[in-house]
Amino acid sequence: MSNSFNRLAVYCGSATPADPRYMQLARDVGQTLAKRGIGVVYGGGKAGLMGAVASGALDAGGEVIGVIPQALKDMEVANLDCTELYVVANMHERKQMFTDMSDGFVTLPGGVGTMDELWEAVSWAQLGYHQSPVGLLNSFGYYDGLLAFNREMAETGFIREMHRDILIVGDTLEGLLEKMAEYQPIQTIVQMRAEDL
């Protein structure tokens, strides 16, 4: 049985790399999601890959919901073109809204903030705070090193066997969405007995 997505949280960088492939990728992702009728929930900014995802989706007639902390809105980096823009107090509230408003997560290339969002989504799935698929778009091999580290954590025993497949990886959006649609929720930590941890 496959999942259908009404909205996906899209995590990506607010920077604009020198390599133009990254901005084009972000724009293409937004456009593709919109054409599939999938709404975008994202960080609400207008800069970098974040802005490119939003503009790609909006230009294709898609729904774009931004969630931005007040401090970043005060810096005038908010994307006022969003279908809806929510201003929250802090990053914790922002990530909770991403989880509450989405059917899954797609992570594009990004930096520290993107990693924070990705690993929280994985951690919350592992714990049982959500049952949504967590996707990683490994375009241009950007996340090869991260995936090697993820394997190292699993092989060392810091990721349990039943949790190894929480992180769903694809090098194209189409392939990644297909894998995410087939995701089956795992046995979560809160469902386990203390002696099995």
C-alpha positions as a LaTeX table, in Angstrom:
\begin{tabular}{lrrr}
\hline
Residue & $x$ (\AA) & $y$ (\AA) & $z$ (\AA) \\
\hline
Met1 & 0.00 & 0.00 & 0.00 \\
Ser2 & 1.42 & 3.38 & $-0.98$ \\
Asn3 & 1.06 & 6.76 & 0.64 \\
Ser4 & $-0.22$ & 9.83 & $-1.20$ \\
Phe5 & 1.10 & 13.22 & $-0.25$ \\
Asn6 & $-0.99$ & 16.36 & 0.20 \\
Arg7 & 1.96 & 18.38 & 1.51 \\
Leu8 & 5.66 & 17.75 & 1.98 \\
Ala9 & 8.06 & 19.70 & 4.18 \\
Val10 & 11.06 & 20.69 & 2.06 \\
Tyr11 & 14.32 & 21.31 & 3.90 \\
Cys12 & 17.17 & 23.08 & 2.08 \\
Gly13 & 19.76 & 25.81 & 2.37 \\
Ser14 & 19.12 & 29.56 & 2.49 \\
Ala15 & 22.48 & 30.11 & 0.77 \\
Thr16 & 23.09 & 30.50 & $-2.96$ \\
Pro17 & 26.06 & 28.31 & $-3.95$ \\
Ala18 & 28.34 & 29.37 & $-6.80$ \\
Asp19 & 27.41 & 26.19 & $-8.68$ \\
Pro20 & 24.12 & 27.07 & $-10.45$ \\
Arg21 & 22.94 & 23.44 & $-10.44$ \\
Tyr22 & 21.79 & 23.73 & $-6.84$ \\
Met23 & 19.45 & 26.67 & $-7.44$ \\
Gln24 & 18.06 & 25.01 & $-10.55$ \\
Leu25 & 17.52 & 21.78 & $-8.61$ \\
Ala26 & 15.56 & 23.63 & $-5.91$ \\
Arg27 & 13.42 & 25.41 & $-8.48$ \\
Asp28 & 12.75 & 22.13 & $-10.30$ \\
Val29 & 11.73 & 20.43 & $-7.05$ \\
Gly30 & 9.21 & 23.15 & $-6.26$ \\
Gln31 & 7.83 & 23.02 & $-9.79$ \\
Thr32 & 7.56 & 19.23 & $-9.85$ \\
Leu33 & 5.79 & 19.07 & $-6.49$ \\
Ala34 & 3.31 & 21.71 & $-7.63$ \\
Lys35 & 2.61 & 19.87 & $-10.87$ \\
Arg36 & 1.90 & 16.73 & $-8.84$ \\
Gly37 & $-0.56$ & 18.63 & $-6.66$ \\
Ile38 & 1.71 & 18.38 & $-3.60$ \\
Gly39 & 1.86 & 21.48 & $-1.41$ \\
Val40 & 5.22 & 22.73 & $-0.15$ \\
Val41 & 5.79 & 23.51 & 3.53 \\
Tyr42 & 9.14 & 25.21 & 3.99 \\
Gly43 & 11.09 & 27.73 & 6.04 \\
Gly44 & 9.38 & 30.82 & 4.64 \\
Gly45 & 12.51 & 32.57 & 3.35 \\
Lys46 & 13.11 & 34.19 & $-0.01$ \\
Ala47 & 16.88 & 33.61 & $-0.22$ \\
Gly48 & 18.93 & 30.77 & $-1.65$ \\
Leu49 & 17.53 & 27.33 & $-2.34$ \\
Met50 & 14.59 & 28.06 & $-0.04$ \\
Gly51 & 13.46 & 30.92 & $-2.23$ \\
Ala52 & 14.04 & 28.89 & $-5.40$ \\
Val53 & 11.84 & 26.02 & $-4.16$ \\
Ala54 & 9.07 & 28.47 & $-3.31$ \\
Ser55 & 9.24 & 30.38 & $-6.59$ \\
Gly56 & 9.32 & 27.15 & $-8.60$ \\
Ala57 & 6.18 & 25.91 & $-6.87$ \\
Leu58 & 4.36 & 29.25 & $-6.99$ \\
Asp59 & 5.15 & 29.78 & $-10.68$ \\
Ala60 & 3.63 & 26.34 & $-11.37$ \\
Gly61 & 0.45 & 27.25 & $-9.48$ \\
Gly62 & 1.28 & 25.26 & $-6.35$ \\
Glu63 & 0.53 & 25.81 & $-2.68$ \\
Val64 & 3.46 & 27.16 & $-0.68$ \\
Ile65 & 3.23 & 27.45 & 3.11 \\
Gly66 & 6.07 & 29.26 & 4.82 \\
Val67 & 6.92 & 28.96 & 8.51 \\
Ile68 & 9.44 & 31.51 & 9.74 \\
Pro69 & 10.63 & 32.61 & 13.19 \\
Gln70 & 9.89 & 36.22 & 14.14 \\
Ala71 & 13.61 & 37.07 & 14.33 \\
Leu72 & 14.13 & 36.10 & 10.68 \\
Lys73 & 11.00 & 37.94 & 9.58 \\
Asp74 & 12.35 & 41.01 & 11.36 \\
Met75 & 15.47 & 40.74 & 9.16 \\
Glu76 & 13.15 & 41.11 & 6.13 \\
Val77 & 14.07 & 37.72 & 4.67 \\
Ala78 & 10.48 & 36.40 & 4.72 \\
Asn79 & 8.87 & 35.43 & 1.42 \\
Leu80 & 5.65 & 37.43 & 1.38 \\
Asp81 & 4.55 & 35.72 & $-1.86$ \\
Cys82 & 3.73 & 32.48 & $-0.01$ \\
Thr83 & 0.18 & 31.14 & $-0.18$ \\
Glu84 & 0.28 & 31.28 & 3.62 \\
Leu85 & 3.03 & 32.56 & 5.87 \\
Tyr86 & 3.13 & 31.64 & 9.57 \\
Val87 & 5.35 & 33.62 & 11.92 \\
Val88 & 6.41 & 31.65 & 15.00 \\
Ala89 & 8.41 & 32.45 & 18.11 \\
Asn90 & 11.40 & 30.18 & 17.56 \\
Met91 & 12.97 & 27.27 & 15.68 \\
His92 & 11.32 & 24.66 & 17.90 \\
Glu93 & 7.85 & 25.91 & 16.99 \\
Arg94 & 8.88 & 26.11 & 13.34 \\
Lys95 & 9.96 & 22.46 & 13.19 \\
Gln96 & 6.86 & 21.32 & 15.07 \\
Met97 & 4.70 & 23.06 & 12.46 \\
Phe98 & 6.66 & 21.40 & 9.65 \\
Thr99 & 5.84 & 18.04 & 11.21 \\
Asp100 & 2.20 & 18.86 & 11.96 \\
Met101 & 1.42 & 20.26 & 8.50 \\
Ser102 & 3.20 & 17.71 & 6.32 \\
Asp103 & 2.82 & 14.10 & 5.17 \\
Gly104 & 6.58 & 13.65 & 4.81 \\
Phe105 & 9.93 & 15.38 & 4.51 \\
Val106 & 12.26 & 15.97 & 1.56 \\
Thr107 & 15.76 & 17.29 & 2.23 \\
Leu108 & 17.71 & 19.02 & $-0.53$ \\
Pro109 & 21.31 & 20.21 & $-0.25$ \\
Gly110 & 21.90 & 22.63 & 2.60 \\
Gly111 & 24.04 & 23.44 & 5.59 \\
Val112 & 23.80 & 23.37 & 9.38 \\
Gly113 & 20.14 & 24.40 & 9.63 \\
Thr114 & 19.16 & 21.82 & 7.03 \\
Met115 & 21.04 & 19.13 & 8.93 \\
Asp116 & 19.27 & 20.13 & 12.14 \\
Glu117 & 15.90 & 19.73 & 10.41 \\
Leu118 & 16.81 & 16.44 & 8.73 \\
Trp119 & 18.16 & 14.74 & 11.84 \\
Glu120 & 15.27 & 15.91 & 13.98 \\
Ala121 & 12.85 & 14.38 & 11.46 \\
Val122 & 14.81 & 11.11 & 11.55 \\
Ser123 & 15.09 & 11.16 & 15.35 \\
Trp124 & 11.38 & 11.86 & 15.81 \\
Ala125 & 10.50 & 8.99 & 13.45 \\
Gln126 & 12.79 & 6.69 & 15.43 \\
Leu127 & 11.19 & 7.76 & 18.71 \\
Gly128 & 7.64 & 7.60 & 17.37 \\
Tyr129 & 6.72 & 11.29 & 17.39 \\
His130 & 5.65 & 10.99 & 13.74 \\
Gln131 & 5.22 & 8.18 & 11.21 \\
Ser132 & 5.96 & 10.11 & 8.03 \\
Pro133 & 8.65 & 9.20 & 5.48 \\
Val134 & 11.93 & 11.13 & 5.66 \\
Gly135 & 13.54 & 11.57 & 2.24 \\
Leu136 & 17.03 & 12.74 & 1.31 \\
Leu137 & 17.64 & 13.96 & $-2.24$ \\
Asn138 & 21.29 & 13.14 & $-2.91$ \\
Ser139 & 21.71 & 15.16 & $-6.09$ \\
Phe140 & 25.23 & 15.51 & $-7.49$ \\
Gly141 & 26.49 & 13.18 & $-4.74$ \\
Tyr142 & 26.24 & 16.06 & $-2.26$ \\
Tyr143 & 25.31 & 13.78 & 0.63 \\
Asp144 & 27.70 & 10.89 & $-0.11$ \\
Gly145 & 29.77 & 11.69 & 2.99 \\
Leu146 & 26.69 & 11.97 & 5.19 \\
Leu147 & 25.41 & 8.61 & 3.97 \\
Ala148 & 28.78 & 7.02 & 4.68 \\
Phe149 & 28.60 & 8.38 & 8.23 \\
Asn150 & 25.02 & 7.12 & 8.59 \\
Arg151 & 26.22 & 3.62 & 7.58 \\
Glu152 & 29.06 & 3.91 & 10.10 \\
Met153 & 26.59 & 4.73 & 12.88 \\
Ala154 & 24.48 & 1.71 & 11.93 \\
Glu155 & 27.43 & $-0.67$ & 11.58 \\
Thr156 & 28.81 & 0.46 & 14.95 \\
Gly157 & 25.45 & $-0.18$ & 16.58 \\
Phe158 & 24.27 & 3.37 & 17.28 \\
Ile159 & 21.36 & 2.97 & 14.88 \\
Arg160 & 19.23 & $-0.09$ & 15.59 \\
Glu161 & 18.63 & $-2.57$ & 12.78 \\
Met162 & 14.91 & $-1.78$ & 12.59 \\
His163 & 15.69 & 1.92 & 12.20 \\
Arg164 & 18.28 & 1.69 & 9.43 \\
Asp165 & 15.73 & 2.37 & 6.71 \\
Ile166 & 14.12 & 5.47 & 8.21 \\
Leu167 & 16.28 & 7.66 & 5.99 \\
Ile168 & 15.04 & 7.17 & 2.42 \\
Val169 & 17.56 & 8.18 & $-0.25$ \\
Gly170 & 17.20 & 8.94 & $-3.95$ \\
Asp171 & 19.29 & 10.84 & $-6.50$ \\
Thr172 & 16.22 & 12.04 & $-8.44$ \\
Leu173 & 13.05 & 13.53 & $-7.00$ \\
Glu174 & 10.83 & 11.14 & $-8.94$ \\
Gly175 & 12.67 & 8.09 & $-7.63$ \\
Leu176 & 12.73 & 9.47 & $-4.10$ \\
Leu177 & 8.98 & 10.16 & $-4.07$ \\
Glu178 & 8.29 & 6.61 & $-5.28$ \\
Lys179 & 10.35 & 5.18 & $-2.41$ \\
Met180 & 8.73 & 7.51 & 0.10 \\
Ala181 & 5.26 & 6.49 & $-1.09$ \\
Glu182 & 6.05 & 2.86 & $-0.20$ \\
Tyr183 & 7.36 & 3.65 & 3.28 \\
Gln184 & 5.94 & 1.55 & 6.10 \\
Pro185 & 6.26 & 2.92 & 9.67 \\
Ile186 & 8.82 & 1.09 & 11.78 \\
Gln187 & 8.80 & $-0.15$ & 15.35 \\
Thr188 & 9.53 & 2.97 & 17.33 \\
Ile189 & 11.56 & 3.33 & 20.49 \\
Val190 & 8.47 & 4.25 & 22.54 \\
Gln191 & 6.91 & 0.92 & 21.46 \\
Met192 & 9.90 & $-1.06$ & 22.73 \\
Arg193 & 10.59 & $-2.47$ & 26.17 \\
Ala194 & 13.37 & $-0.90$ & 28.19 \\
Glu195 & 15.38 & $-4.13$ & 28.16 \\
Asp196 & 15.35 & $-4.15$ & 24.33 \\
Leu197 & 16.94 & $-0.74$ & 24.01 \\
\hline
\end{tabular}
